[in-house]
PDB file of C-alpha atoms and ligand atoms in Angstrom:
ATOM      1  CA  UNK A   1       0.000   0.000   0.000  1.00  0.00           C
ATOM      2  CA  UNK A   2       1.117   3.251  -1.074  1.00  0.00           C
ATOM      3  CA  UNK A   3       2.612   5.926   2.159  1.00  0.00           C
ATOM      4  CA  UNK A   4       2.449   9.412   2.493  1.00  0.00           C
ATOM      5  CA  UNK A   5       4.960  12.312   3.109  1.00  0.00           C
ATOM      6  CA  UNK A   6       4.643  11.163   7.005  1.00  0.00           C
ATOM      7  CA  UNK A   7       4.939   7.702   6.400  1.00  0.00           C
ATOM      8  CA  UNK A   8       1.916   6.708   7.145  1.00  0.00           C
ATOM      9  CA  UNK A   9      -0.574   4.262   5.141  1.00  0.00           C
ATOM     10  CA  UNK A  10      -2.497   5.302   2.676  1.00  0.00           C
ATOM     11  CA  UNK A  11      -6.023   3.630   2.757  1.00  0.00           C
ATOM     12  CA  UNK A  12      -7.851   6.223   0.004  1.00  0.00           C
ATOM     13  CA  UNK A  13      -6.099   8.708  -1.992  1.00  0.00           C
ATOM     14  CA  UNK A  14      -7.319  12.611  -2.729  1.00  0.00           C
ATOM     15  CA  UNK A  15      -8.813  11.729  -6.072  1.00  0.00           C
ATOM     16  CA  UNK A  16     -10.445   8.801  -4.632  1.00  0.00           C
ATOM     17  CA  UNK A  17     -11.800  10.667  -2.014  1.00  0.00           C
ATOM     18  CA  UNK A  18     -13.292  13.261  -5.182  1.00  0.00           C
ATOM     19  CA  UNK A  19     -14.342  10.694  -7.134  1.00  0.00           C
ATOM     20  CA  UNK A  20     -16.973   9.484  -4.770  1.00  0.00           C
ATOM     21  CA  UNK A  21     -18.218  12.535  -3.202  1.00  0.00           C
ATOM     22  CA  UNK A  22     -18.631  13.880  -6.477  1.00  0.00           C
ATOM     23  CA  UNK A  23     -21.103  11.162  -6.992  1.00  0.00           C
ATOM     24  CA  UNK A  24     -22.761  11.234  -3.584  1.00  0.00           C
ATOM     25  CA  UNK A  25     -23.401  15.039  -4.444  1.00  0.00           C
ATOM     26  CA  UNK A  26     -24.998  13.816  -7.878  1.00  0.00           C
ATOM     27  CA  UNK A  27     -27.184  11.274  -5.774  1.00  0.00           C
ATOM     28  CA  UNK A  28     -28.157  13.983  -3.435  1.00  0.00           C
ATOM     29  CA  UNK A  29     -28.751  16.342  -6.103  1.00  0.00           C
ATOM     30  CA  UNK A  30     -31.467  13.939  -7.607  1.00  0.00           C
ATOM     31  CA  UNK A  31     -32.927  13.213  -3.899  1.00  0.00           C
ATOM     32  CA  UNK A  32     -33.361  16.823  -3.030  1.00  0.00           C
ATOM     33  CA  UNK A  33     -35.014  17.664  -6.486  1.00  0.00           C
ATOM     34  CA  UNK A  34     -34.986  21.131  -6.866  1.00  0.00           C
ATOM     35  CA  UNK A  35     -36.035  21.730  -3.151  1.00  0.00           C
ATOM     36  CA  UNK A  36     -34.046  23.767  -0.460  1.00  0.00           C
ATOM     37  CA  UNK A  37     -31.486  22.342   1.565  1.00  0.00           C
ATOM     38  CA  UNK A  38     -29.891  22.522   5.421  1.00  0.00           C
ATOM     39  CA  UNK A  39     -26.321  20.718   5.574  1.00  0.00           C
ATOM     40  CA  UNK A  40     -25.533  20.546   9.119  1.00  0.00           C
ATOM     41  CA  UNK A  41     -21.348  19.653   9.631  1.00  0.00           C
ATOM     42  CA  UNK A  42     -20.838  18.253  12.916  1.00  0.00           C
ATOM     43  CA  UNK A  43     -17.373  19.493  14.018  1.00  0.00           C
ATOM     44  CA  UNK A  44     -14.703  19.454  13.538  1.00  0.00           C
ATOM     45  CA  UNK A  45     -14.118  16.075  11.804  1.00  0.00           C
ATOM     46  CA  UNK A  46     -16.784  16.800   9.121  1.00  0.00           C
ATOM     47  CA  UNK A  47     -15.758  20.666   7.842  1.00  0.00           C
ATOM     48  CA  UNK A  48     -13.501  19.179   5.077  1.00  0.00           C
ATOM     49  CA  UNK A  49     -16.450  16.553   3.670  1.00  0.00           C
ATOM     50  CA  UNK A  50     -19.027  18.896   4.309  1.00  0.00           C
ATOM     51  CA  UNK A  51     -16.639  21.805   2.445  1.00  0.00           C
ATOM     52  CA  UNK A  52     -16.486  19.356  -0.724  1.00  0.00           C
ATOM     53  CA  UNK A  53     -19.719  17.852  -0.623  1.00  0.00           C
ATOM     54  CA  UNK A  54     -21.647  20.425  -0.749  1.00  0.00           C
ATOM     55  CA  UNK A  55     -19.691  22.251  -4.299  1.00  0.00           C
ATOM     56  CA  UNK A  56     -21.225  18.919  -5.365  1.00  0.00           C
ATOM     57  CA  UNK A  57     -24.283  19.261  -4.890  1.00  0.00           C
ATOM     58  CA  UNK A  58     -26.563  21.469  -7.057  1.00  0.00           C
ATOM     59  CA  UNK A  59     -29.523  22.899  -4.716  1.00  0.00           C
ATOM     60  CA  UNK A  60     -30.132  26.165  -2.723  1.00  0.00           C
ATOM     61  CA  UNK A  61     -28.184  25.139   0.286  1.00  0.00           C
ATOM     62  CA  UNK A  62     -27.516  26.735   3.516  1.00  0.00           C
ATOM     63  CA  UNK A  63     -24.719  25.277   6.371  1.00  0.00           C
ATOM     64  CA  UNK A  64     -25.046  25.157  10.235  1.00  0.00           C
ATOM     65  CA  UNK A  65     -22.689  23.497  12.655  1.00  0.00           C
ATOM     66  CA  UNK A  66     -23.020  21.466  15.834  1.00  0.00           C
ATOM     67  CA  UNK A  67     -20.711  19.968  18.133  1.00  0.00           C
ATOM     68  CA  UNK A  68     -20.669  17.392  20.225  1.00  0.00           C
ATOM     69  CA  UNK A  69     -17.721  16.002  22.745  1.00  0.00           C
ATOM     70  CA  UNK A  70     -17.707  12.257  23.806  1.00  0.00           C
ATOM     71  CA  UNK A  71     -15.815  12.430  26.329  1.00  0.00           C
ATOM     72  CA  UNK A  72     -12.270  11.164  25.825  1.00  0.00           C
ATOM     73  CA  UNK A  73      -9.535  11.936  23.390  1.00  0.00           C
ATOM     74  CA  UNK A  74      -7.668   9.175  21.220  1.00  0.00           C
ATOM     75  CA  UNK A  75      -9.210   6.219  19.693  1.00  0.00           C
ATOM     76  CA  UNK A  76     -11.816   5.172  22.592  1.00  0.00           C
ATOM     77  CA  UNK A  77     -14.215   7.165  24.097  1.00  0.00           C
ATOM     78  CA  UNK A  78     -16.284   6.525  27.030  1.00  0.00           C
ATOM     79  CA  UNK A  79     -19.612   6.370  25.358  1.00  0.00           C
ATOM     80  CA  UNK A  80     -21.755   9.289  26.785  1.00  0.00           C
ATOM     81  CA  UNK A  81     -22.741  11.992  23.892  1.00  0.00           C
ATOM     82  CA  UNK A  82     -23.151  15.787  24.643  1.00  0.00           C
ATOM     83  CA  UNK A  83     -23.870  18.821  22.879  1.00  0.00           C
ATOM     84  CA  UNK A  84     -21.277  21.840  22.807  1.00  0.00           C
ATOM     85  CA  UNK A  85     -22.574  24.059  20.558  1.00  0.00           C
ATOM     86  CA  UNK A  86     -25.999  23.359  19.035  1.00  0.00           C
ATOM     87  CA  UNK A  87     -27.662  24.810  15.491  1.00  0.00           C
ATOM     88  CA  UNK A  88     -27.560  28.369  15.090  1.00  0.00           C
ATOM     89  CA  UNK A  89     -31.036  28.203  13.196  1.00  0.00           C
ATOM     90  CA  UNK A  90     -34.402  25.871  14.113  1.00  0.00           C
ATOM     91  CA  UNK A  91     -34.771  23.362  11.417  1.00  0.00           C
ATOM     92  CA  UNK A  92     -38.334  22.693  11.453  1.00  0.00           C
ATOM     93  CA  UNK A  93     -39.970  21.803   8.420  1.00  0.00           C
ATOM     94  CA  UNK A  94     -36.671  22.191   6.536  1.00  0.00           C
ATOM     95  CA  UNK A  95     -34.739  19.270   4.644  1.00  0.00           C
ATOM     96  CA  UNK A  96     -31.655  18.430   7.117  1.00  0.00           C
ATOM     97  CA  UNK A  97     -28.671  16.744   5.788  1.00  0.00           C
ATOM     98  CA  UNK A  98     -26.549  15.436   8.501  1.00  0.00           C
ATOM     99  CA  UNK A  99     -23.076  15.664   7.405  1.00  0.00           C
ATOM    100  CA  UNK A 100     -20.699  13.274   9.203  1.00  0.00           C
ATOM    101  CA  UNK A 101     -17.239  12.226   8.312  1.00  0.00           C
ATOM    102  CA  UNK A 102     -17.287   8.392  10.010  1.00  0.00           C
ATOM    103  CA  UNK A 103     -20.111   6.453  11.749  1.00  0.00           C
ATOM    104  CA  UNK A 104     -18.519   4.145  13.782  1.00  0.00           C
ATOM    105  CA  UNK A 105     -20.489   3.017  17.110  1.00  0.00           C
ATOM    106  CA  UNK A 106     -23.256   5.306  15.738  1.00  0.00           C
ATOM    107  CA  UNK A 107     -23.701   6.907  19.043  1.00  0.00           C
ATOM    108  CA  UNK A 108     -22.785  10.725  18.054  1.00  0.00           C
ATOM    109  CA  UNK A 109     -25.295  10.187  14.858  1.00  0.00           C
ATOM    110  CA  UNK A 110     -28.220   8.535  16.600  1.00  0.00           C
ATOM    111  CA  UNK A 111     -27.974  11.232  20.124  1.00  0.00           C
ATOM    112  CA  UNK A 112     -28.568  13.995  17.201  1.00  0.00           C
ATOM    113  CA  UNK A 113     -30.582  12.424  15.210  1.00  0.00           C
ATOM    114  CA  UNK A 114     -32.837  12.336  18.192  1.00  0.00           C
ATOM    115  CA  UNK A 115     -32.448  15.502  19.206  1.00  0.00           C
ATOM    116  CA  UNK A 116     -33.323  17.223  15.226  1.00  0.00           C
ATOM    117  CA  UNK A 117     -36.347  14.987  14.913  1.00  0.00           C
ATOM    118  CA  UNK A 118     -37.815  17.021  18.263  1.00  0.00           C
ATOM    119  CA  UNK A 119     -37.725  20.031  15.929  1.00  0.00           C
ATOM    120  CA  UNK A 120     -39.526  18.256  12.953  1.00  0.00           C
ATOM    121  CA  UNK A 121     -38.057  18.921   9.935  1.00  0.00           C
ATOM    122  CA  UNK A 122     -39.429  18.119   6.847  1.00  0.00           C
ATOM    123  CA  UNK A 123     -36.909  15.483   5.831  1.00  0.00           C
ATOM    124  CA  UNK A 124     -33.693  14.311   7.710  1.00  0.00           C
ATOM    125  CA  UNK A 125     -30.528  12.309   5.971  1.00  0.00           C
ATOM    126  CA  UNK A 126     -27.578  11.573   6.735  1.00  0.00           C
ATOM    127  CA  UNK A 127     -24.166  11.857   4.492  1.00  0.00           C
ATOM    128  CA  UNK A 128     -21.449  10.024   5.858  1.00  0.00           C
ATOM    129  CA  UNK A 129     -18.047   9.748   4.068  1.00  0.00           C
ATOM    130  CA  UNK A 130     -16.813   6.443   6.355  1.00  0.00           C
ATOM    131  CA  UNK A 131     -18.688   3.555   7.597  1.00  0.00           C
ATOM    132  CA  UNK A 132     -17.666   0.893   9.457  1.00  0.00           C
ATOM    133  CA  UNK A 133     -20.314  -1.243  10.465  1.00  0.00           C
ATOM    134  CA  UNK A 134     -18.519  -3.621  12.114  1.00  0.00           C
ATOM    135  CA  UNK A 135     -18.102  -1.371  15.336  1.00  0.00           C
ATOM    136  CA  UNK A 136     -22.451  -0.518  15.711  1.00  0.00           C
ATOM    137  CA  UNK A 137     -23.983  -0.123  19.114  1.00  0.00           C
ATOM    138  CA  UNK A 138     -26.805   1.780  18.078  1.00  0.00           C
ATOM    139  CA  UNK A 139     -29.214   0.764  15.159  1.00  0.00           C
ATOM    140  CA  UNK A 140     -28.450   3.635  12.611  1.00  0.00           C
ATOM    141  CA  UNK A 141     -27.324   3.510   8.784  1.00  0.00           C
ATOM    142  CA  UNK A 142     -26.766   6.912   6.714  1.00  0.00           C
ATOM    143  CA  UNK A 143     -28.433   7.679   3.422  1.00  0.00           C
ATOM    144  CA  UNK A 144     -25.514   8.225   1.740  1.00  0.00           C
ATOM    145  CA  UNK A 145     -22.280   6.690   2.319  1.00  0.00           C
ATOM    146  CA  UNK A 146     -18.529   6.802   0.632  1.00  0.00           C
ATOM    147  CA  UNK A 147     -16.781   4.187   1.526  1.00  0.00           C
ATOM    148  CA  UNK A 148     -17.547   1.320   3.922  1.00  0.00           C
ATOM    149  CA  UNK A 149     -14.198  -0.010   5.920  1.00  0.00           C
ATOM    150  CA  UNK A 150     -13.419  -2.784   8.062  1.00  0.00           C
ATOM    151  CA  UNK A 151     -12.202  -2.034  12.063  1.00  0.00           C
ATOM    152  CA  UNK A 152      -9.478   0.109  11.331  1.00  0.00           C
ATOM    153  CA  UNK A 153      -8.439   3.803  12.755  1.00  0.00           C
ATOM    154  CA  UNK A 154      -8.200   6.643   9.858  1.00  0.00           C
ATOM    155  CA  UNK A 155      -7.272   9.886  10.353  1.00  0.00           C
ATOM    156  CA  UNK A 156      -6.876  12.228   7.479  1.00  0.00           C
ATOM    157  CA  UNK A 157      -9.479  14.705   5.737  1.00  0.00           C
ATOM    158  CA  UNK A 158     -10.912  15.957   8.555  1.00  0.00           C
ATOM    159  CA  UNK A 159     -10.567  12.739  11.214  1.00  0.00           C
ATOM    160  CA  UNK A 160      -7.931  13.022  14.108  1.00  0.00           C
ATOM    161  CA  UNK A 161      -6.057  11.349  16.555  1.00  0.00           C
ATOM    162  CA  UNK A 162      -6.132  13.868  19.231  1.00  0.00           C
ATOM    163  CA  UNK A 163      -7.183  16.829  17.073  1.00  0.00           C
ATOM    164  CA  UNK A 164      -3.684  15.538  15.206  1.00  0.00           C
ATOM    165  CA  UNK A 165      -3.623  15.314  11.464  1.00  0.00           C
ATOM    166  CA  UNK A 166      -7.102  16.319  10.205  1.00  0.00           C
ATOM    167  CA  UNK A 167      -5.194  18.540   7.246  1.00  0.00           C
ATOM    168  CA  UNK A 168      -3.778  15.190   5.443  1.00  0.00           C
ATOM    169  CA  UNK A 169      -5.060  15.297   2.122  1.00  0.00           C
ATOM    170  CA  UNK A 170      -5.883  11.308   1.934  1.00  0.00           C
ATOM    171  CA  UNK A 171      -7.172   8.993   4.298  1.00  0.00           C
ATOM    172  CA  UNK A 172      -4.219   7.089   6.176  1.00  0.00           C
ATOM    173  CA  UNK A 173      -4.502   4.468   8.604  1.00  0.00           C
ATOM    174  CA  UNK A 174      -3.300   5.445  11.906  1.00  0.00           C
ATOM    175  CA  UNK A 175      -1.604   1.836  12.956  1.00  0.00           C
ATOM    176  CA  UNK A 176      -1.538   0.936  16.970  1.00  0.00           C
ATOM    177  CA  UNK A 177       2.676   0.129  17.040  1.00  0.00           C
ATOM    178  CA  UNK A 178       2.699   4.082  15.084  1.00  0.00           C
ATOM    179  CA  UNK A 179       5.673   5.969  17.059  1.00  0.00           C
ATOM    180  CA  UNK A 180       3.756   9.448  17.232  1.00  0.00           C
TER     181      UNK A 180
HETATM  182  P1  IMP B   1     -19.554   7.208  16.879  1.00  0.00           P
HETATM  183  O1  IMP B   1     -20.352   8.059  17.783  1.00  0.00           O
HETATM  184  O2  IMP B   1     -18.859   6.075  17.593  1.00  0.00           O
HETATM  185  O3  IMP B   1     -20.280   6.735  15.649  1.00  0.00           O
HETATM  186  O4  IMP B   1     -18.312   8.028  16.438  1.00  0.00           O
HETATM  187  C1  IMP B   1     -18.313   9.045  15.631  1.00  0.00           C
HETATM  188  C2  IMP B   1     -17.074   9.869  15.870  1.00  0.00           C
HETATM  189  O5  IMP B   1     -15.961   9.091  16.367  1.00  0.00           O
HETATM  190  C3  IMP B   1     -16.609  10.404  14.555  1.00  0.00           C
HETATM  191  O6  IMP B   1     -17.192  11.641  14.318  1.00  0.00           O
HETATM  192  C4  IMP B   1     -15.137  10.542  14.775  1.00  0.00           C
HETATM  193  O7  IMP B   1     -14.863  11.787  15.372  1.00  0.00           O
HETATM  194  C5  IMP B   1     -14.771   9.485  15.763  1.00  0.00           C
HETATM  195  N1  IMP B   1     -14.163   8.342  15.098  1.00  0.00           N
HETATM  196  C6  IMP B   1     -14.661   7.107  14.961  1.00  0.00           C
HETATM  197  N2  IMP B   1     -13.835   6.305  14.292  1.00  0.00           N
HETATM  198  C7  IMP B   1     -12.770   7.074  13.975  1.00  0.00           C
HETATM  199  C8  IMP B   1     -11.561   6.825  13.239  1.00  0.00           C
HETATM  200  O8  IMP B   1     -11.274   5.721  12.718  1.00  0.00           O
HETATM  201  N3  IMP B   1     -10.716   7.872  13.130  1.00  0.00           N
HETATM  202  C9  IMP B   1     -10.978   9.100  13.644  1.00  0.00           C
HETATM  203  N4  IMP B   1     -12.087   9.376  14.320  1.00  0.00           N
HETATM  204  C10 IMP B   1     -12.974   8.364  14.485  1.00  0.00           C
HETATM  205 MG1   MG B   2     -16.073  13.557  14.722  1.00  0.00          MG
END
């Protein structure tokens, strides 16, 4: 498998990465048909997918952020999901697109999908770049997905190991034995 500048694993490359968001923004182009559209980025992990995802997708769009913390920093975290900073803007009766760069035990995604249905928005999806199925504790798929992955750690466009390395232009596997 091919390395990067750091030395680190490359697991999908920039113009991979393109490639299929440019055709998750044609898919949710078609879906949203001609209506208007909320992308919600949940930070920080999600600001470079939700940056290229949305110059994909053709549709009156507007952005909001939330953020949540899970309380721990490195690959585990302890399970409990709270909000930091919620939308600046209701979302009721709008179309929401949830805009998440990797579902993993699908705790962060189902906690807010929750908490948006209470406001009733016309439609709610979910656009996630990275699945990995393998690793669900709560029942929740996204309507959109890039690339489903087996149990590994990534970090790379947008995903850290403590807040480390969210500018690499590819996805890299962040090994267990890596020295940093
Ligand atoms: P979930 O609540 O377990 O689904 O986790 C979602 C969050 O965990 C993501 O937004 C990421 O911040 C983080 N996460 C899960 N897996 C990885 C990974 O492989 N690399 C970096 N962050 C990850
Ligand atoms: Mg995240």
């Amino acid at each position: 498998m091919a390395t990067n500048y750091r030395g680190l694993e490359i697991l999908y490359t920039r113009q991979q990465i393109a490639e299929r968001v440019a055709e998750m923004g044609a898919q949710i182009t078609r879906d949203i048909n001609g209506e208007k559209l909320v992308m919600v980025g949940i930070l920080k992990g999600a600001a470079p997918f939700l940056a290229d995802l949305s110059r994909a997708v053709q549709a009156d769009a507007t952005f909001d952020f939330v953020a949540t913390s899970s309380y721990g920093q490195g690959q585990r975290s302890s399970g409990a999901v709270k909000l930091v900073k919620d939308l600046d803007e209701s979302i009721e009766g709008k179309n929401v697109l949830m805009v998440e760069d990797i579902l993993d035990t699908g705790l962060t995604l189902s906690y807010l999908r929750k908490l948006f249905l209470q406001q009733k928005p016309k439609t709610l999806r979910i656009a996630v770049l990275l699945d990995k199925p393998s690793r669900r504790l709560e029942k929740i798929e996204a309507d959109y997905v890039g690339f489903s992955i087996p149990n590994l750690f990534v970090i790379g466009y947008g995903m850290d190991y403590a807040e480390r390395y969210r500018n690499l232009p590819d996805i890299c596997i962040m090994s267990p034995d890596h020295p940093e």
